[in-house]
mmCIF file of C-alpha atoms in Angstrom:
data_model
loop_
_atom_site.group_PDB
_atom_site.id
_atom_site.type_symbol
_atom_site.label_atom_id
_atom_site.label_comp_id
_atom_site.label_asym_id
_atom_site.label_seq_id
_atom_site.Cartn_x
_atom_site.Cartn_y
_atom_site.Cartn_z
ATOM 1 C CA UNK N 575 -36.485 -79.585 -88.169
ATOM 2 C CA UNK N 576 -35.459 -81.227 -91.439
ATOM 3 C CA UNK N 577 -31.907 -81.520 -92.714
ATOM 4 C CA UNK N 578 -31.687 -82.911 -96.231
ATOM 5 C CA UNK N 579 -28.937 -85.358 -97.158
ATOM 6 C CA UNK N 580 -26.718 -85.073 -100.221
ATOM 7 C CA UNK N 581 -28.672 -87.757 -102.088
ATOM 8 C CA UNK N 582 -31.298 -84.977 -102.320
ATOM 9 C CA UNK N 583 -34.519 -86.858 -101.765
ATOM 10 C CA UNK N 584 -37.153 -84.396 -103.039
ATOM 11 C CA UNK N 585 -39.411 -84.655 -99.976
ATOM 12 C CA UNK N 586 -36.447 -83.960 -97.664
ATOM 13 C CA UNK N 587 -35.278 -80.921 -99.625
ATOM 14 C CA UNK N 588 -38.795 -79.515 -99.981
ATOM 15 C CA UNK N 589 -39.492 -79.962 -96.277
ATOM 16 C CA UNK N 590 -36.177 -78.323 -95.373
ATOM 17 C CA UNK N 591 -37.046 -75.260 -97.440
ATOM 18 C CA UNK N 592 -40.545 -75.192 -95.942
ATOM 19 C CA UNK N 593 -38.863 -74.834 -92.542
ATOM 20 C CA UNK N 594 -36.734 -71.825 -93.523
ATOM 21 C CA UNK N 595 -39.235 -70.039 -95.794
ATOM 22 C CA UNK N 596 -40.238 -67.224 -93.421
ATOM 23 C CA UNK N 597 -36.719 -65.799 -93.012
ATOM 24 C CA UNK N 598 -35.088 -67.213 -96.128
ATOM 25 C CA UNK N 599 -34.493 -63.943 -97.988
ATOM 26 C CA UNK N 600 -33.138 -62.167 -94.898
ATOM 27 C CA UNK N 601 -30.837 -65.066 -94.037
ATOM 28 C CA UNK N 602 -29.438 -65.203 -97.568
ATOM 29 C CA UNK N 603 -28.737 -61.481 -97.481
ATOM 30 C CA UNK N 604 -26.810 -61.813 -94.228
ATOM 31 C CA UNK N 605 -24.863 -64.958 -95.121
ATOM 32 C CA UNK N 606 -23.793 -63.604 -98.509
ATOM 33 C CA UNK N 607 -22.866 -60.204 -97.032
ATOM 34 C CA UNK N 608 -25.340 -58.613 -99.436
ATOM 35 C CA UNK N 609 -23.762 -60.175 -102.517
ATOM 36 C CA UNK N 610 -26.967 -62.075 -103.378
ATOM 37 C CA UNK N 611 -28.487 -58.795 -104.563
ATOM 38 C CA UNK N 612 -25.549 -58.224 -106.922
ATOM 39 C CA UNK N 613 -25.820 -61.775 -108.266
ATOM 40 C CA UNK N 614 -29.552 -61.435 -108.933
ATOM 41 C CA UNK N 615 -28.990 -58.193 -110.839
ATOM 42 C CA UNK N 616 -26.519 -60.024 -113.067
ATOM 43 C CA UNK N 617 -29.076 -62.806 -113.630
ATOM 44 C CA UNK N 618 -31.661 -60.230 -114.715
ATOM 45 C CA UNK N 619 -29.184 -58.734 -117.209
ATOM 46 C CA UNK N 620 -28.315 -62.161 -118.616
ATOM 47 C CA UNK N 621 -31.957 -63.238 -118.979
ATOM 48 C CA UNK N 622 -32.716 -59.901 -120.681
ATOM 49 C CA UNK N 623 -36.491 -60.275 -120.320
ATOM 50 C CA UNK N 624 -38.615 -58.194 -122.681
ATOM 51 C CA UNK N 625 -42.260 -57.086 -122.560
ATOM 52 C CA UNK N 626 -44.713 -59.924 -123.334
ATOM 53 C CA UNK N 627 -42.018 -62.609 -123.220
ATOM 54 C CA UNK N 628 -42.729 -65.685 -121.112
ATOM 55 C CA UNK N 629 -40.107 -66.369 -118.442
ATOM 56 C CA UNK N 630 -39.873 -69.440 -116.211
ATOM 57 C CA UNK N 631 -38.152 -68.733 -112.892
ATOM 58 C CA UNK N 632 -37.489 -72.204 -111.511
ATOM 59 C CA UNK N 633 -36.633 -72.733 -107.834
ATOM 60 C CA UNK N 634 -38.073 -69.257 -107.336
ATOM 61 C CA UNK N 635 -38.692 -69.788 -103.632
ATOM 62 C CA UNK N 636 -40.575 -66.771 -102.300
ATOM 63 C CA UNK N 637 -40.520 -65.207 -105.815
ATOM 64 C CA UNK N 638 -38.089 -62.440 -104.869
ATOM 65 C CA UNK N 639 -35.957 -63.505 -107.837
ATOM 66 C CA UNK N 640 -38.965 -63.135 -110.183
ATOM 67 C CA UNK N 641 -39.605 -59.454 -109.507
ATOM 68 C CA UNK N 642 -36.935 -58.034 -111.883
ATOM 69 C CA UNK N 643 -38.471 -59.998 -114.768
ATOM 70 C CA UNK N 644 -41.994 -58.834 -113.925
ATOM 71 C CA UNK N 645 -40.830 -55.210 -113.879
ATOM 72 C CA UNK N 646 -39.769 -55.470 -117.539
ATOM 73 C CA UNK N 647 -43.327 -56.290 -118.593
ATOM 74 C CA UNK N 648 -42.550 -59.967 -119.156
ATOM 75 C CA UNK N 649 -44.959 -62.676 -118.015
ATOM 76 C CA UNK N 650 -42.964 -64.533 -115.369
ATOM 77 C CA UNK N 651 -43.964 -67.836 -113.783
ATOM 78 C CA UNK N 652 -42.265 -68.452 -110.419
ATOM 79 C CA UNK N 653 -42.064 -72.231 -109.876
ATOM 80 C CA UNK N 654 -40.858 -74.153 -106.828
ATOM 81 C CA UNK N 655 -41.476 -77.507 -105.140
ATOM 82 C CA UNK N 656 -41.502 -76.087 -101.609
ATOM 83 C CA UNK N 657 -45.103 -75.254 -100.713
ATOM 84 C CA UNK N 658 -43.862 -73.321 -97.700
ATOM 85 C CA UNK N 659 -41.804 -71.041 -99.926
ATOM 86 C CA UNK N 660 -44.717 -70.596 -102.330
ATOM 87 C CA UNK N 661 -47.082 -69.661 -99.496
ATOM 88 C CA UNK N 662 -44.717 -66.910 -98.342
ATOM 89 C CA UNK N 663 -44.276 -65.773 -101.942
ATOM 90 C CA UNK N 664 -48.022 -65.649 -102.577
ATOM 91 C CA UNK N 665 -48.578 -63.652 -99.407
ATOM 92 C CA UNK N 666 -45.896 -61.117 -100.391
ATOM 93 C CA UNK N 667 -46.570 -61.026 -104.137
ATOM 94 C CA UNK N 668 -50.202 -62.082 -104.676
ATOM 95 C CA UNK N 669 -50.272 -60.902 -108.309
ATOM 96 C CA UNK N 670 -47.626 -63.414 -109.453
ATOM 97 C CA UNK N 671 -48.717 -66.830 -110.831
ATOM 98 C CA UNK N 672 -46.709 -68.930 -108.371
ATOM 99 C CA UNK N 673 -46.739 -72.579 -109.426
ATOM 100 C CA UNK N 674 -45.807 -75.788 -107.623
ATOM 101 C CA UNK N 675 -43.556 -77.992 -109.729
ATOM 102 C CA UNK N 676 -40.683 -80.478 -109.679
ATOM 103 C CA UNK N 677 -37.687 -79.524 -111.840
ATOM 104 C CA UNK N 678 -37.453 -83.067 -113.201
ATOM 105 C CA UNK N 679 -41.136 -83.168 -114.263
ATOM 106 C CA UNK N 680 -42.213 -79.638 -115.070
ATOM 107 C CA UNK N 681 -45.981 -78.984 -115.392
ATOM 108 C CA UNK N 682 -45.651 -77.065 -118.660
ATOM 109 C CA UNK N 683 -46.056 -77.890 -122.353
ATOM 110 C CA UNK N 684 -43.162 -78.169 -124.792
ATOM 111 C CA UNK N 685 -41.779 -74.922 -126.255
ATOM 112 C CA UNK N 686 -43.602 -72.607 -123.826
ATOM 113 C CA UNK N 687 -41.016 -70.093 -122.568
ATOM 114 C CA UNK N 688 -38.760 -67.544 -124.251
ATOM 115 C CA UNK N 689 -36.290 -67.893 -121.380
ATOM 116 C CA UNK N 690 -35.852 -70.216 -118.417
ATOM 117 C CA UNK N 691 -33.712 -69.492 -115.397
ATOM 118 C CA UNK N 692 -32.814 -71.072 -112.084
ATOM 119 C CA UNK N 693 -30.773 -69.404 -109.340
ATOM 120 C CA UNK N 694 -29.197 -71.319 -106.460
ATOM 121 C CA UNK N 695 -31.572 -74.226 -106.946
ATOM 122 C CA UNK N 696 -30.107 -76.611 -109.499
ATOM 123 C CA UNK N 697 -27.729 -78.210 -107.008
ATOM 124 C CA UNK N 698 -30.730 -79.109 -104.800
ATOM 125 C CA UNK N 699 -32.389 -81.153 -107.553
ATOM 126 C CA UNK N 700 -31.965 -84.907 -107.229
ATOM 127 C CA UNK N 701 -31.309 -85.427 -110.968
ATOM 128 C CA UNK N 702 -29.446 -82.464 -112.466
ATOM 129 C CA UNK N 703 -29.394 -83.865 -116.001
ATOM 130 C CA UNK N 704 -33.149 -84.525 -115.971
ATOM 131 C CA UNK N 705 -33.754 -80.938 -114.856
ATOM 132 C CA UNK N 706 -31.545 -79.528 -117.629
ATOM 133 C CA UNK N 707 -33.446 -81.642 -120.163
ATOM 134 C CA UNK N 708 -36.800 -80.483 -118.783
ATOM 135 C CA UNK N 709 -35.722 -76.855 -119.006
ATOM 136 C CA UNK N 710 -34.737 -77.515 -122.618
ATOM 137 C CA UNK N 711 -38.088 -79.147 -123.355
ATOM 138 C CA UNK N 712 -40.199 -76.218 -122.127
ATOM 139 C CA UNK N 713 -38.066 -73.560 -123.870
ATOM 140 C CA UNK N 714 -39.096 -72.235 -127.270
ATOM 141 C CA UNK N 715 -36.693 -72.804 -130.190
ATOM 142 C CA UNK N 716 -34.279 -69.880 -130.146
ATOM 143 C CA UNK N 717 -34.881 -69.389 -126.420
ATOM 144 C CA UNK N 718 -32.280 -69.266 -123.676
ATOM 145 C CA UNK N 719 -31.380 -70.686 -120.288
ATOM 146 C CA UNK N 720 -29.569 -68.812 -117.517
ATOM 147 C CA UNK N 721 -28.278 -70.695 -114.488
ATOM 148 C CA UNK N 722 -26.859 -68.907 -111.470
ATOM 149 C CA UNK N 723 -25.261 -71.276 -108.998
ATOM 150 C CA UNK N 724 -22.559 -71.403 -106.367
ATOM 151 C CA UNK N 725 -19.355 -72.681 -107.932
ATOM 152 C CA UNK N 726 -15.617 -72.963 -107.384
ATOM 153 C CA UNK N 727 -13.448 -69.878 -106.775
ATOM 154 C CA UNK N 728 -10.738 -69.613 -109.397
ATOM 155 C CA UNK N 729 -7.906 -68.342 -107.139
ATOM 156 C CA UNK N 730 -6.597 -71.219 -105.027
ATOM 157 C CA UNK N 731 -5.781 -69.244 -101.822
ATOM 158 C CA UNK N 732 -9.226 -67.646 -101.847
ATOM 159 C CA UNK N 733 -10.819 -71.033 -102.561
ATOM 160 C CA UNK N 734 -9.287 -72.357 -99.325
ATOM 161 C CA UNK N 735 -10.566 -69.389 -97.296
ATOM 162 C CA UNK N 736 -14.004 -69.710 -98.890
ATOM 163 C CA UNK N 737 -14.253 -73.411 -98.065
ATOM 164 C CA UNK N 738 -13.305 -72.681 -94.459
ATOM 165 C CA UNK N 739 -16.029 -70.001 -94.303
ATOM 166 C CA UNK N 740 -18.635 -72.407 -95.649
ATOM 167 C CA UNK N 741 -17.955 -75.169 -93.174
ATOM 168 C CA UNK N 742 -16.907 -73.187 -90.075
ATOM 169 C CA UNK N 743 -18.371 -69.676 -90.152
ATOM 170 C CA UNK N 744 -21.640 -70.280 -91.990
ATOM 171 C CA UNK N 745 -23.277 -72.702 -89.498
ATOM 172 C CA UNK N 746 -22.817 -70.414 -86.436
ATOM 173 C CA UNK N 747 -24.169 -67.426 -88.374
ATOM 174 C CA UNK N 748 -27.094 -69.529 -89.567
ATOM 175 C CA UNK N 749 -27.828 -70.569 -85.974
ATOM 176 C CA UNK N 750 -28.157 -66.895 -85.046
ATOM 177 C CA UNK N 751 -30.511 -65.872 -87.853
ATOM 178 C CA UNK N 752 -32.261 -68.945 -89.252
ATOM 179 C CA UNK N 753 -35.157 -71.019 -87.932
ATOM 180 C CA UNK N 754 -33.394 -74.157 -89.195
ATOM 181 C CA UNK N 755 -29.587 -73.779 -89.051
ATOM 182 C CA UNK N 756 -29.048 -77.441 -90.002
ATOM 183 C CA UNK N 757 -30.475 -76.587 -93.409
ATOM 184 C CA UNK N 758 -27.518 -74.289 -93.993
ATOM 185 C CA UNK N 759 -25.054 -77.036 -93.063
ATOM 186 C CA UNK N 760 -26.602 -79.093 -95.865
ATOM 187 C CA UNK N 761 -26.421 -76.095 -98.220
ATOM 188 C CA UNK N 762 -22.706 -75.624 -97.441
ATOM 189 C CA UNK N 763 -22.036 -79.316 -98.097
ATOM 190 C CA UNK N 764 -23.996 -79.223 -101.348
ATOM 191 C CA UNK N 765 -21.932 -76.244 -102.550
ATOM 192 C CA UNK N 766 -18.675 -78.105 -101.897
ATOM 193 C CA UNK N 767 -19.945 -81.176 -103.766
ATOM 194 C CA UNK N 768 -21.205 -79.253 -106.813
ATOM 195 C CA UNK N 769 -19.456 -79.600 -110.227
ATOM 196 C CA UNK N 770 -17.067 -76.877 -111.308
ATOM 197 C CA UNK N 771 -17.758 -74.422 -114.111
ATOM 198 C CA UNK N 772 -16.533 -76.514 -117.110
ATOM 199 C CA UNK N 773 -18.268 -79.644 -115.795
ATOM 200 C CA UNK N 774 -21.649 -77.895 -115.540
ATOM 201 C CA UNK N 775 -21.165 -76.417 -119.022
ATOM 202 C CA UNK N 776 -20.614 -79.903 -120.423
ATOM 203 C CA UNK N 777 -23.794 -81.160 -118.758
ATOM 204 C CA UNK N 778 -25.710 -78.328 -120.398
ATOM 205 C CA UNK N 779 -24.353 -79.349 -123.804
ATOM 206 C CA UNK N 780 -25.330 -82.963 -123.223
ATOM 207 C CA UNK N 781 -28.885 -81.815 -122.447
ATOM 208 C CA UNK N 782 -29.052 -80.206 -125.896
ATOM 209 C CA UNK N 783 -28.149 -76.577 -125.175
ATOM 210 C CA UNK N 784 -25.878 -74.817 -127.677
ATOM 211 C CA UNK N 785 -23.544 -71.797 -127.463
ATOM 212 C CA UNK N 786 -22.940 -72.654 -123.802
ATOM 213 C CA UNK N 787 -20.748 -70.183 -121.922
ATOM 214 C CA UNK N 788 -20.212 -69.071 -118.363
ATOM 215 C CA UNK N 789 -19.041 -66.021 -116.459
ATOM 216 C CA UNK N 790 -17.637 -65.977 -112.940
ATOM 217 C CA UNK N 791 -19.029 -63.620 -110.311
ATOM 218 C CA UNK N 792 -17.236 -62.727 -107.062
ATOM 219 C CA UNK N 793 -14.111 -64.590 -108.138
ATOM 220 C CA UNK N 794 -15.983 -67.769 -108.984
ATOM 221 C CA UNK N 795 -17.960 -68.034 -105.755
ATOM 222 C CA UNK N 796 -20.905 -67.925 -108.151
ATOM 223 C CA UNK N 797 -20.980 -68.787 -111.855
ATOM 224 C CA UNK N 798 -23.514 -67.640 -114.417
ATOM 225 C CA UNK N 799 -24.047 -70.213 -117.202
ATOM 226 C CA UNK N 800 -26.022 -69.487 -120.354
ATOM 227 C CA UNK N 801 -27.129 -71.578 -123.319
ATOM 228 C CA UNK N 802 -29.550 -71.479 -126.246
ATOM 229 C CA UNK N 803 -32.066 -73.867 -127.771
ATOM 230 C CA UNK N 804 -31.457 -74.080 -131.502
ATOM 231 C CA UNK N 805 -34.169 -72.458 -133.606
#
C-alpha cells in the first residue's frame, strides 16, 4: 500500500488514491460524519452551474462531485490524475467525460470553461500556485473558480479538539473502513499543514483571480473560496 509524503510527489499521491478508490466515497462519508454531503451541496450552490455552461471539476475522483453540475444541464468534465479513481467513476457514471489530467498541466485550451472547481484536492497538488494559475488559464474571461478545502477552525477550543480528532481518532476509524488506512494518516497531516483561509485567498489573488472571498463551513473545518477571472 502507498502512503504519500508531504512533499506530494505526483506518482505517490496518484498511487495512494488508486489504492483507496473502491471505497473512497463510503470512507469519506463515515469519517466526516456525513458532513461531506453538506459541503458538496454548498459547492454546487457556489458554482451555480447553468444549462450549456462548461464546468471543470478538478480532482473529481470517482466523479461523485460532478453529478450536481450535470443535473443542471451543464457540460461537466470530471478530471483527476488517479487512474484508479477514474476507472471507478467511469464504471459508475459511464456517460460522463472523465479525463485524466495533472492540475499543474491541464489538458485543456485557454479560456475553455465558464467555471472551474476543485474540492478536497488542491492540498494534494505538489505546486498549489501552478494549479491556481492553470485553473485561471482554462477559465473564460468573466468565469469563476470555487475551491472547497479543509481549513482551520475559527474557534480555538474547537480547533484543538479537531486537531486531536484528525491525528488520533481518524487513523483507527480509517483502519476499520478503508483498504489503505495509511492514506488517511497522510490526509490528516496534509490538512494540518494546509494554509489558513486568508493565506489561500492571497494565493488566489497572486494567480490573477479577482473579487476573492471565502466562507467558512462547519466552523472553519472547511472553507469555500471563490474568485473571478476579469472579463
